XYZ file of C-alpha atoms in Angstrom:
729
model
C -32.633 15.964 -1.226
C -30.619 17.268 1.849
C -29.784 20.843 1.687
C -27.353 23.071 3.527
C -29.077 25.451 5.980
C -27.839 28.942 6.887
C -26.655 27.486 10.302
C -24.065 25.336 8.347
C -22.692 28.463 6.651
C -20.065 30.596 8.541
C -19.427 34.023 7.146
C -16.268 35.651 6.222
C -14.416 37.166 3.230
C -11.119 35.398 2.901
C -12.193 32.148 1.301
C -14.709 29.662 0.409
C -14.328 26.288 2.021
C -16.223 23.188 1.012
C -16.114 20.177 3.118
C -17.142 16.555 3.480
C -18.530 15.953 7.051
C -20.518 13.296 8.707
C -23.965 14.889 8.163
C -24.381 16.779 5.902
C -21.784 18.661 3.751
C -20.729 21.843 5.282
C -19.925 25.265 3.874
C -17.762 28.019 5.381
C -16.659 31.306 3.943
C -13.616 31.607 6.123
C -11.691 28.628 7.153
C -9.608 30.664 9.565
C -12.648 31.725 11.681
C -14.487 28.502 11.764
C -13.237 27.327 15.184
C -12.409 23.934 13.643
C -15.896 23.088 12.618
C -15.037 22.585 9.084
C -12.448 20.243 7.449
C -11.892 21.507 4.107
C -12.000 19.400 0.963
C -11.807 22.307 -1.347
C -10.758 25.986 -0.687
C -11.223 28.913 -3.037
C -9.626 32.304 -2.346
C -10.482 35.736 -3.665
C -6.808 35.869 -4.813
C -7.754 33.106 -7.340
C -6.070 30.273 -5.560
C -7.741 26.816 -5.614
C -6.705 24.364 -3.016
C -7.490 20.614 -3.173
C -7.294 18.813 0.112
C -6.445 15.083 -0.307
C -7.486 12.722 2.478
C -4.962 9.822 1.655
C -1.225 10.001 2.037
C 0.924 9.406 -1.168
C 3.616 6.982 -0.921
C 4.352 6.744 -4.665
C 1.126 5.262 -5.682
C -0.130 8.570 -7.242
C -3.234 8.930 -5.056
C -2.690 12.687 -4.692
C -2.884 12.971 -8.493
C -5.787 10.752 -8.715
C -7.836 12.686 -6.149
C -7.011 15.979 -8.027
C -8.121 14.449 -11.246
C -11.426 13.342 -9.812
C -12.200 16.811 -8.339
C -10.888 18.645 -11.468
C -13.278 16.569 -13.628
C -16.315 18.001 -11.831
C -14.943 21.604 -11.791
C -13.480 21.441 -15.369
C -10.155 22.448 -14.017
C -6.535 21.472 -15.058
C -5.344 19.549 -11.853
C -1.896 21.329 -12.264
C -3.790 24.764 -11.693
C -4.813 23.835 -8.223
C -2.574 23.645 -5.154
C -2.472 20.289 -3.187
C -2.776 19.987 0.611
C -3.228 17.105 2.873
C -6.774 17.051 4.406
C -7.253 17.424 8.076
C -8.890 14.699 10.069
C -12.592 14.412 9.183
C -13.590 11.603 11.586
C -14.525 11.467 15.163
C -13.532 9.994 18.654
C -15.121 6.749 19.526
C -16.433 5.808 22.956
C -13.084 4.132 23.809
C -11.088 7.384 22.754
C -9.785 6.283 19.525
C -9.925 8.228 16.238
C -12.445 6.806 13.814
C -12.638 7.703 10.186
C -15.737 9.214 8.829
C -16.964 9.217 5.214
C -13.567 9.570 3.700
C -10.533 7.295 4.310
C -7.249 8.738 5.808
C -5.104 5.698 5.328
C -3.575 4.132 2.262
C -3.658 0.336 2.284
C -5.289 -2.625 0.603
C -5.409 -0.989 -2.765
C -8.660 0.778 -1.614
C -7.787 4.494 -1.750
C -9.258 5.471 -5.020
C -12.460 3.252 -4.434
C -13.249 4.576 -1.128
C -12.844 8.318 -1.888
C -14.332 8.223 -5.457
C -17.933 8.898 -4.626
C -17.362 11.509 -1.828
C -14.835 13.590 -3.770
C -17.035 13.671 -6.748
C -20.198 14.796 -4.858
C -18.197 17.378 -3.032
C -16.753 18.864 -6.290
C -20.054 18.804 -7.970
C -21.609 20.719 -5.221
C -18.856 23.399 -5.531
C -19.647 23.432 -9.225
C -23.338 23.982 -8.574
C -22.695 26.579 -5.850
C -20.663 28.845 -8.316
C -23.141 28.479 -11.034
C -25.923 29.452 -8.518
C -23.952 32.483 -7.416
C -23.247 33.621 -11.174
C -26.921 33.069 -11.998
C -27.881 35.359 -9.188
C -25.392 38.093 -10.110
C -26.408 38.051 -13.850
C -30.145 37.447 -13.118
C -30.285 34.442 -15.509
C -31.414 30.830 -15.137
C -28.749 28.348 -14.057
C -29.377 26.005 -16.841
C -27.631 28.148 -19.230
C -24.423 28.248 -17.308
C -21.445 25.972 -16.991
C -17.935 26.055 -15.414
C -14.581 25.841 -17.261
C -11.021 26.645 -16.345
C -11.963 28.146 -12.951
C -14.773 30.406 -14.388
C -18.566 30.349 -14.739
C -19.296 30.712 -18.353
C -22.670 31.549 -19.972
C -24.205 29.387 -22.618
C -23.012 31.626 -25.479
C -19.614 31.971 -24.092
C -19.863 35.763 -24.096
C -19.708 36.253 -20.379
C -17.406 34.798 -17.708
C -17.023 35.261 -13.923
C -13.882 33.695 -12.275
C -14.373 31.708 -9.214
C -12.502 34.124 -7.252
C -14.821 36.969 -8.189
C -17.643 34.927 -6.762
C -16.335 33.930 -3.384
C -17.690 36.998 -1.731
C -21.031 36.462 -3.407
C -21.556 33.175 -1.602
C -22.054 34.970 1.635
C -25.525 36.196 0.471
C -26.687 33.018 -0.962
C -29.885 31.198 0.372
C -28.137 27.740 0.725
C -31.436 26.001 1.463
C -32.150 25.994 -2.305
C -28.840 24.389 -3.264
C -28.985 20.691 -3.175
C -26.262 18.930 -1.121
C -26.487 15.770 -3.116
C -25.263 17.304 -6.371
C -25.235 14.950 -9.179
C -21.651 14.238 -10.563
C -21.032 14.190 -14.209
C -22.031 11.226 -16.304
C -19.184 8.928 -17.421
C -19.943 9.768 -21.094
C -19.204 13.287 -20.287
C -15.674 12.707 -18.683
C -12.999 14.931 -20.190
C -10.231 14.287 -17.697
C -11.021 10.937 -15.943
C -9.582 8.257 -18.091
C -6.875 10.429 -19.601
C -3.301 10.343 -18.689
C -2.375 12.820 -15.899
C 1.250 13.586 -14.989
C 1.960 13.274 -11.222
C 1.220 16.568 -9.683
C 4.360 16.243 -7.424
C 6.719 15.224 -10.317
C 8.561 18.565 -10.433
C 8.816 18.788 -6.671
C 10.319 15.269 -6.516
C 12.650 15.860 -9.401
C 13.904 19.173 -7.945
C 14.269 17.984 -4.367
C 11.620 20.104 -2.806
C 11.076 19.320 0.868
C 7.858 17.292 0.519
C 8.812 14.179 2.483
C 8.658 13.617 6.228
C 12.382 13.302 6.553
C 12.641 16.944 5.200
C 10.532 18.227 7.914
C 11.813 20.727 10.547
C 10.273 22.809 13.303
C 11.860 25.619 15.325
C 13.714 24.495 18.518
C 13.708 20.794 17.664
C 16.316 18.362 18.964
C 17.456 15.269 17.248
C 17.262 11.642 18.649
C 18.966 8.561 17.405
C 17.906 5.330 19.055
C 20.007 2.369 19.786
C 17.471 -0.483 19.979
C 18.054 -4.129 21.036
C 19.148 -5.985 17.840
C 17.791 -9.374 19.114
C 14.324 -10.301 18.450
C 12.424 -9.817 21.706
C 15.633 -9.162 23.525
C 16.293 -6.845 26.524
C 18.383 -4.054 27.560
C 20.953 -5.106 30.393
C 23.190 -2.006 30.991
C 24.616 1.024 29.337
C 26.986 3.957 30.378
C 24.568 6.897 30.714
C 27.298 9.260 32.042
C 29.510 8.608 29.170
C 26.777 9.408 26.581
C 25.978 12.628 28.326
C 29.512 13.796 28.057
C 29.581 13.396 24.107
C 29.528 16.580 22.092
C 26.076 18.046 21.663
C 24.156 15.522 23.626
C 21.292 17.026 25.901
C 19.476 13.975 27.008
C 19.503 10.146 27.262
C 16.169 8.383 27.521
C 15.628 4.846 28.220
C 12.803 3.239 26.211
C 11.036 0.224 27.642
C 9.456 -2.590 25.636
C 5.792 -1.905 24.750
C 3.990 -4.031 25.720
C 5.993 -5.572 28.493
C 4.586 -9.024 27.863
C 6.971 -10.794 25.587
C 4.360 -13.140 24.396
C 2.534 -10.248 22.695
C 3.792 -8.389 19.475
C 6.514 -5.903 20.128
C 5.309 -2.307 19.364
C 8.231 -0.366 20.842
C 11.751 -2.021 21.150
C 13.711 -1.481 24.300
C 16.697 0.863 23.764
C 18.307 4.093 24.404
C 17.450 7.410 22.676
C 20.461 9.769 22.469
C 19.103 13.307 22.093
C 21.501 16.020 20.649
C 21.609 19.320 18.864
C 21.922 17.723 15.574
C 21.389 14.273 13.979
C 25.081 13.731 13.333
C 26.031 14.476 16.941
C 23.423 11.996 18.166
C 24.431 9.353 15.605
C 28.103 9.624 16.658
C 27.265 9.273 20.434
C 24.998 6.287 19.607
C 27.575 4.601 17.508
C 30.079 4.865 20.334
C 27.661 3.735 23.087
C 28.635 0.681 25.003
C 25.475 -1.292 25.610
C 24.835 -4.934 26.779
C 21.752 -6.802 25.582
C 20.248 -10.141 26.468
C 18.905 -11.984 23.326
C 18.687 -15.522 24.623
C 14.996 -15.724 23.992
C 15.401 -15.566 20.274
C 18.573 -17.876 19.806
C 16.485 -20.440 17.942
C 15.297 -17.883 15.350
C 17.888 -18.395 12.743
C 16.732 -18.474 9.002
C 17.888 -22.121 8.479
C 16.451 -23.382 11.696
C 13.091 -21.642 10.969
C 13.087 -23.093 7.428
C 13.717 -26.575 8.865
C 10.932 -26.310 11.380
C 8.569 -25.138 8.622
C 9.236 -28.097 6.359
C 8.979 -30.447 9.217
C 5.698 -28.966 10.136
C 4.562 -29.930 6.696
C 5.190 -33.470 7.597
C 3.914 -33.762 11.144
C 2.540 -30.512 12.347
C -1.094 -29.867 13.248
C -2.850 -27.370 11.186
C -4.378 -24.353 12.688
C -7.362 -24.262 10.431
C -8.417 -25.646 7.083
C -10.891 -25.463 4.215
C -12.189 -28.323 2.314
C -14.834 -29.590 -0.081
C -15.658 -32.801 -2.096
C -13.968 -36.253 -1.562
C -10.265 -35.715 -2.004
C -9.230 -39.167 -1.093
C -11.532 -40.636 -3.873
C -10.014 -38.102 -6.414
C -6.441 -39.368 -5.589
C -7.541 -42.871 -5.793
C -9.043 -42.457 -9.243
C -6.216 -40.267 -10.544
C -4.390 -40.927 -13.735
C -1.388 -39.238 -12.199
C -0.470 -37.348 -8.949
C 1.898 -34.460 -8.866
C 3.571 -33.142 -5.642
C 5.984 -30.232 -4.961
C 7.285 -28.299 -1.952
C 7.864 -24.546 -2.149
C 9.639 -22.120 0.242
C 10.118 -18.491 0.416
C 12.243 -16.490 2.903
C 11.385 -13.149 4.871
C 11.424 -10.042 2.857
C 12.338 -6.628 4.291
C 10.750 -3.369 3.137
C 13.786 -1.202 2.695
C 11.852 1.916 2.276
C 13.861 4.420 0.360
C 12.984 6.960 3.202
C 13.839 5.605 6.489
C 11.223 6.100 9.194
C 11.013 9.580 10.948
C 8.884 11.515 13.148
C 8.886 15.001 14.786
C 6.945 15.163 18.039
C 6.144 18.115 20.137
C 4.372 16.907 23.322
C 3.026 19.369 25.863
C 1.066 18.873 28.930
C -2.300 19.315 27.329
C -1.622 18.651 23.617
C 0.841 17.095 21.093
C 1.615 17.654 17.494
C 3.536 15.400 15.193
C 5.094 15.809 11.604
C 5.926 12.600 9.700
C 5.556 10.362 6.718
C 2.826 7.821 7.459
C 0.258 5.848 5.639
C -2.596 6.776 7.915
C -3.403 10.088 9.385
C -5.981 8.456 11.694
C -3.715 5.663 13.105
C -0.732 8.162 13.579
C -3.111 10.251 15.846
C -4.063 7.058 17.775
C -0.398 5.983 18.207
C 0.548 9.524 19.486
C -2.401 9.400 21.975
C -1.436 6.059 23.258
C 2.195 7.231 23.776
C 1.325 10.469 25.306
C -1.911 9.512 27.376
C -3.632 12.504 25.766
C -7.232 12.401 24.397
C -6.874 11.829 20.504
C -8.739 15.187 19.990
C -5.749 16.874 21.627
C -3.449 15.311 18.935
C -2.510 17.168 15.657
C -0.839 15.065 12.976
C 0.850 16.650 9.951
C 1.351 13.940 7.175
C 3.842 14.312 4.500
C 4.555 12.404 1.343
C 6.085 8.913 2.170
C 9.211 8.025 0.281
C 7.954 4.450 0.079
C 5.394 2.710 2.258
C 4.591 -0.779 1.118
C 2.635 -1.294 4.463
C 5.454 -0.461 6.787
C 4.635 3.146 7.202
C 1.229 2.018 8.656
C 3.012 1.030 11.782
C 3.224 2.525 15.202
C 6.754 2.220 16.517
C 8.554 5.220 15.102
C 5.518 7.330 15.986
C 5.400 6.118 19.575
C 9.166 6.577 19.967
C 9.208 10.204 19.143
C 6.141 10.914 21.285
C 7.823 9.022 24.308
C 11.050 11.025 23.968
C 9.488 14.347 23.583
C 7.215 13.721 26.617
C 10.170 12.775 28.553
C 12.525 15.732 27.689
C 9.586 18.215 27.383
C 10.924 19.548 24.105
C 10.223 18.975 20.365
C 12.431 16.145 18.988
C 12.920 14.484 15.644
C 13.575 10.749 15.605
C 15.319 9.567 12.520
C 16.006 5.940 11.771
C 19.149 4.765 9.872
C 18.910 2.024 7.128
C 20.218 -0.517 9.664
C 17.362 0.494 11.985
C 14.778 0.189 9.226
C 15.765 -3.347 8.298
C 16.624 -4.704 11.726
C 13.342 -3.349 13.324
C 11.344 -4.242 10.294
C 7.764 -5.914 10.276
C 8.874 -8.318 7.746
C 6.861 -10.325 5.098
C 6.530 -13.828 6.639
C 8.542 -16.728 5.480
C 6.520 -19.825 4.517
C 6.730 -23.378 3.220
C 4.006 -25.190 1.230
C 3.328 -28.710 -0.002
C 1.025 -29.137 -2.863
C -0.364 -32.285 -4.255
C -2.867 -32.578 -7.147
C -4.490 -35.312 -9.078
C -4.991 -35.265 -12.777
C -7.309 -37.350 -14.980
C -6.577 -38.825 -18.397
C -7.720 -35.540 -20.056
C -5.151 -33.601 -18.045
C -7.789 -31.888 -15.774
C -7.411 -31.167 -12.130
C -9.512 -33.557 -10.056
C -8.140 -33.010 -6.568
C -5.911 -30.493 -4.796
C -4.223 -30.736 -1.331
C -2.224 -27.769 0.058
C -0.526 -27.771 3.379
C 1.422 -24.532 4.565
C 3.585 -23.678 7.547
C 4.782 -20.231 8.102
C 6.269 -17.598 10.465
C 3.143 -15.608 10.376
C -0.460 -15.539 9.001
C -0.253 -17.015 5.584
C -3.756 -18.576 4.832
C -4.641 -17.034 1.486
C -2.719 -19.831 -0.591
C -5.155 -22.224 1.027
C -8.358 -20.243 0.771
C -8.240 -18.739 -2.643
C -8.402 -20.301 -6.068
C -7.883 -23.118 -7.139
C -10.030 -23.545 -3.817
C -13.473 -23.092 -5.123
C -12.584 -24.114 -8.683
C -11.335 -27.641 -7.898
C -14.361 -29.757 -6.412
C -12.200 -32.096 -4.373
C -10.099 -29.795 -2.204
C -8.207 -29.476 1.098
C -6.256 -26.462 2.166
C -4.528 -26.411 5.609
C -2.382 -23.784 7.215
C -0.187 -23.709 10.343
C 2.608 -21.834 12.047
C 5.839 -22.313 13.785
C 6.740 -20.528 17.046
C 9.185 -17.712 16.497
C 9.989 -14.083 17.646
C 9.950 -12.382 14.180
C 7.702 -9.331 13.944
C 5.553 -9.550 10.781
C 3.624 -6.942 8.839
C 2.163 -5.922 5.590
C 4.465 -5.869 2.627
C 3.040 -4.989 -0.826
C 0.159 -7.296 -1.406
C 0.387 -9.085 1.847
C -0.310 -12.889 1.685
C -1.187 -12.564 -1.947
C 2.540 -11.794 -2.823
C 3.533 -15.326 -2.024
C 0.155 -17.160 -2.440
C 0.365 -16.058 -6.167
C 3.899 -17.421 -6.451
C 3.133 -20.795 -5.099
C -0.223 -21.492 -6.624
C 0.472 -20.100 -10.075
C 3.812 -21.883 -10.158
C 2.227 -25.287 -9.277
C -0.525 -24.793 -11.863
C 2.254 -24.481 -14.438
C 3.810 -27.619 -13.177
C 0.485 -29.389 -13.596
C 0.139 -28.166 -17.063
C 3.420 -29.633 -17.957
C 2.800 -32.892 -16.218
C -0.464 -33.030 -18.209
C 1.350 -32.364 -21.492
C -0.622 -29.256 -22.082
C 0.124 -25.681 -22.850
C 0.046 -23.607 -19.699
C -2.108 -20.909 -21.336
C -4.659 -23.459 -22.380
C -4.549 -25.186 -19.084
C -5.356 -21.884 -17.233
C -8.188 -20.904 -19.607
C -9.702 -24.345 -19.178
C -9.393 -24.014 -15.252
C -10.963 -20.510 -15.078
C -13.862 -21.547 -17.561
C -15.162 -24.090 -15.144
C -17.170 -21.669 -13.085
C -18.717 -18.328 -13.843
C -18.018 -16.515 -10.638
C -16.777 -17.129 -7.145
C -17.146 -15.056 -4.043
C -13.791 -15.078 -2.157
C -13.568 -15.839 1.553
C -10.733 -13.347 2.107
C -10.918 -9.601 2.611
C -12.432 -7.492 0.985
C -14.554 -10.511 -0.142
C -14.853 -9.719 -3.796
C -16.836 -11.773 -6.374
C -14.518 -13.017 -9.101
C -15.850 -13.013 -12.593
C -13.827 -15.706 -14.339
C -14.806 -14.628 -17.832
C -12.593 -11.657 -17.069
C -9.796 -13.861 -16.268
C -10.202 -15.789 -19.539
C -10.349 -12.509 -21.403
C -7.220 -11.172 -19.745
C -5.231 -14.347 -20.421
C -6.215 -14.369 -24.109
C -5.353 -10.604 -24.443
C -2.043 -10.785 -22.635
C -1.124 -13.673 -24.732
C -2.062 -12.064 -27.790
C -0.152 -8.837 -27.052
C 2.915 -11.016 -26.022
C 2.736 -13.014 -29.196
C 2.729 -15.964 -26.667
C 3.797 -19.346 -28.123
C 6.025 -18.042 -30.852
C 9.406 -19.784 -31.640
C 12.049 -18.434 -29.391
C 15.960 -18.782 -29.593
C 17.532 -21.446 -27.501
C 17.791 -20.355 -23.892
C 14.807 -18.190 -24.094
C 11.388 -18.758 -22.568
C 7.939 -17.311 -21.883
C 5.887 -17.560 -18.650
C 2.356 -16.863 -17.925
C 0.358 -16.396 -14.722
C -2.756 -14.477 -13.503
C -3.768 -13.699 -9.845
C -6.425 -11.576 -8.124
C -5.251 -9.344 -5.280
C -7.763 -7.420 -3.038
C -10.047 -5.911 -5.630
C -8.012 -6.158 -8.883
C -6.565 -8.803 -11.222
C -3.481 -8.787 -13.292
C -2.031 -11.211 -15.799
C 1.506 -11.257 -17.087
C 3.549 -12.969 -19.786
C 7.265 -12.754 -19.024
C 10.015 -13.369 -21.564
C 13.563 -14.221 -20.249
C 16.843 -15.172 -21.697
C 19.215 -17.466 -19.657
C 22.774 -16.005 -19.471
C 26.125 -16.897 -17.919
C 25.701 -20.575 -18.504
C 22.169 -20.494 -17.233
C 23.346 -19.212 -13.899
C 21.588 -15.811 -14.419
C 18.768 -14.459 -16.434
C 17.674 -11.327 -18.236
C 14.106 -10.183 -18.512
C 13.570 -8.907 -21.923
C 9.949 -8.140 -22.007
C 6.890 -8.097 -19.683
C 3.502 -7.928 -21.169
C 0.835 -7.103 -18.685
C -2.995 -6.905 -18.565
C -4.770 -5.314 -15.534
C -8.481 -5.242 -14.512
C -8.777 -2.409 -12.152
C -12.260 -1.233 -12.914
C -12.583 2.307 -14.285
C -9.076 3.759 -14.658
C -9.199 7.364 -13.450
C -5.485 7.968 -14.505
C -4.241 5.445 -17.001
C -0.671 6.818 -16.688
C -0.803 6.196 -12.934
C -2.308 2.648 -13.406
C 0.564 1.798 -15.789
C 3.175 3.196 -13.340
C 1.702 0.917 -10.644
C 1.974 -2.069 -12.838
C 5.487 -1.219 -13.721
C 6.366 -0.709 -10.053
C 4.838 -3.888 -9.051
C 6.871 -5.681 -11.722
C 10.130 -4.142 -10.647
C 9.355 -4.772 -6.884
C 8.439 -8.496 -7.743
C 11.592 -8.881 -9.673
C 13.611 -7.542 -6.964
C 11.982 -9.755 -4.248
C 12.196 -12.815 -6.579
C 15.719 -12.360 -7.662
C 17.506 -11.298 -4.440
C 15.021 -10.802 -1.561
C 16.133 -12.639 1.604
C 16.395 -11.344 5.121
C 18.800 -13.502 7.004
C 18.493 -14.158 10.735
C 21.308 -15.504 12.808
C 20.343 -16.552 16.571
C 17.551 -13.910 16.530
C 19.662 -11.096 14.877
C 18.880 -9.721 11.381
C 22.334 -9.803 9.830
C 21.474 -8.633 6.266
C 20.793 -5.050 7.474
C 22.000 -2.807 4.632
C 22.211 -2.763 0.859
C 25.681 -4.511 0.919
C 23.991 -7.708 2.443
C 20.302 -7.096 1.488
C 20.696 -6.976 -2.315
C 18.429 -4.662 -4.387
C 17.704 -4.729 -8.141
C 19.996 -2.571 -10.226
C 19.052 -0.538 -13.232
C 20.758 -2.993 -15.641
C 18.720 -5.893 -14.196
C 15.421 -4.247 -14.743
C 13.039 -5.538 -17.577
C 14.062 -4.001 -20.887
C 10.347 -3.400 -21.815
C 7.008 -3.422 -19.873
C 3.853 -2.987 -21.857
C 0.536 -2.854 -20.067
C -3.035 -3.178 -21.280
C -5.753 -1.645 -19.100
C -8.817 -3.912 -19.724
C -12.051 -2.142 -20.269
C -15.000 -4.204 -19.005
C -17.445 -1.257 -18.948
C -16.921 -0.534 -15.202
C -18.372 2.787 -13.925
C -16.153 2.763 -10.738
C -12.584 2.156 -9.929
C -10.994 -0.762 -8.199
C -7.606 -1.665 -6.785
C -4.341 -1.116 -8.564
C -1.326 -0.380 -6.115
C -0.613 -4.017 -5.011
C -2.230 -6.030 -7.958
C 0.693 -6.471 -10.342
C 3.294 -8.017 -8.085
C 1.698 -11.350 -7.049
C 1.355 -12.863 -10.450
C 4.607 -11.455 -11.734
C 6.918 -13.673 -9.648
C 5.287 -16.852 -10.911
C 5.222 -15.535 -14.556
C 8.909 -15.157 -14.158
C 9.681 -18.556 -12.584
C 7.591 -20.192 -15.191
C 9.560 -18.246 -17.805
C 12.870 -19.523 -16.470
C 11.540 -23.084 -16.388
C 10.444 -22.779 -20.082
C 13.971 -21.293 -20.962
C 16.138 -23.731 -18.957
C 14.039 -26.763 -17.598
C 14.948 -25.559 -14.054
C 11.957 -25.278 -11.764
C 12.147 -22.575 -9.090
C 10.518 -23.726 -5.926
C 12.485 -21.765 -3.515
C 13.373 -17.976 -3.518
C 15.403 -16.042 -3.981
C 16.097 -17.177 -7.605
C 19.742 -16.319 -7.657
C 20.500 -18.862 -4.836
C 18.444 -21.522 -6.670
C 19.472 -21.607 -10.277
């Protein structure tokens, strides 16, 4: 076993700090005096305070609560009794000067946060537990085996003596750390008392009472405010503006011109050209920006209208050349021998993120250092973006991460970080850049629009013998071609291609999966009806054909199809699937794997307003997320995915006209209203005996949309092959 040496121990009296570092774990008695050598994961003060430092930002997925619950399990603490802080950077600088993560992740994405911090947090907390037991045993002069921890204290076997952690902080100075094993053994799963139990969000009260925990709440002394007028045209340029008039506006201190980064318009735009108006207050900067007379050149993107891009994608399905493909078997022979061939074309528009908290960043750039305060999904990448914008080494950057008021992938981006740093560097003063709702939509990195044509052959038994999928998109959308039924249907061809356009694309809750689930699970439902079979039986039969399949898409999981079958049967049972329903009602079913988790839904709808609208009465869900650390949080993520999916499917459509996003606020980019939300959502967390957690955050959305559209078909006979639904009923 590795052990902590005295050289890894820094003396002091204020606190005990326990850290995860590259090699090995490090202890310090005083975080204030460690000269940056220790990044705390746990901190215990002599005043009795316990601080849990969480490595991953929270954007509503509940990861802070999950991290606290993991640590509290090993220390036998109530998570609510600890104070939560964001962990400082634990990685290192690479040879090319970029910040690189160490053992712990500092970014939230890919539904990986709980998986990637699970082991390290448990081992760190287990070491802290052993440390306090060791210190108490030394004071009492008793064997360690008769001691345990509970509620922030060390307790002897008979429960007659206790020592609070705070009373043992000073004792740790005199311990011989070489005898304390670093690789402390975490608790066995059968001994869990907190993991697997519902835990209320540790930020619930702060959110409900409006405490300043989001980046948009942040302020620092002496900061100015900047509002940026950016070119509204995709890849457009700044032609002219009246600088002197802007400087005469009340409260305006500076006007900073921002150049496109990179300058090469053939490369993805990271910073949009524009004008930053810097004033004493946000309102002064906003008023001046609204009155600014600016001329833009948007000719480069005039062909980028929603209708023209859709037409080009559909044409590409007929005559376009694929960028790549996957194939297997003899598709032509399967089609020639088919009892019937079914074909359908699907299309979905661009989706915007519409984060409830628009982007914001405070930057204070000095000659030899810089500090930023912001809501961001990645501490590591925010440091890298700031380093690029300022030209400073990454180790000279300090990033203070706040809770994100929605992320969905958009707050992983660089533009709002780089803007604040560029403006602060230019004016040599701290500045806060705050985006408006219009900015947030117009400058979004959107979910790509795509078109798909699927053609499948069925034999006389109603089984799939061949499958051909062609896609054309405004961005990288290959998962629909690469994932099941690819690998399940022997005779298969999946092709994908692109059309030229200037739209910026980015991650959007369950990127690629969010639309691949819609098209593949919807078409499977079409095939079931064409074969005269029940959709549930059809899916069970499909997923029973192979035991397992390793996916060729990140993070390259191995799918266990026996779990798919079990989930379909369970969700059908819980939903009372197949029961007789009133006229105009219908049930739809779908299942889909996203990243490292799987979710199945049965959606029950009623058609209303002469079948021109619908109401979702009940959603019954089953999720396979491995070991559920916080079941309450898992159910919340399923419910959030359902609501996000319903909103996107019902209304989501970002409209472009000649390269300009015109649906740029909630009056034109419609969002789901409370009365339109599902009346009931019931979630079953599947227990397959896993000992580690898997993904949850993005897993529920992809199968929800096809379950919904399949339900609408069952209720009305209307097949939804284009989104949004309300434009196609």
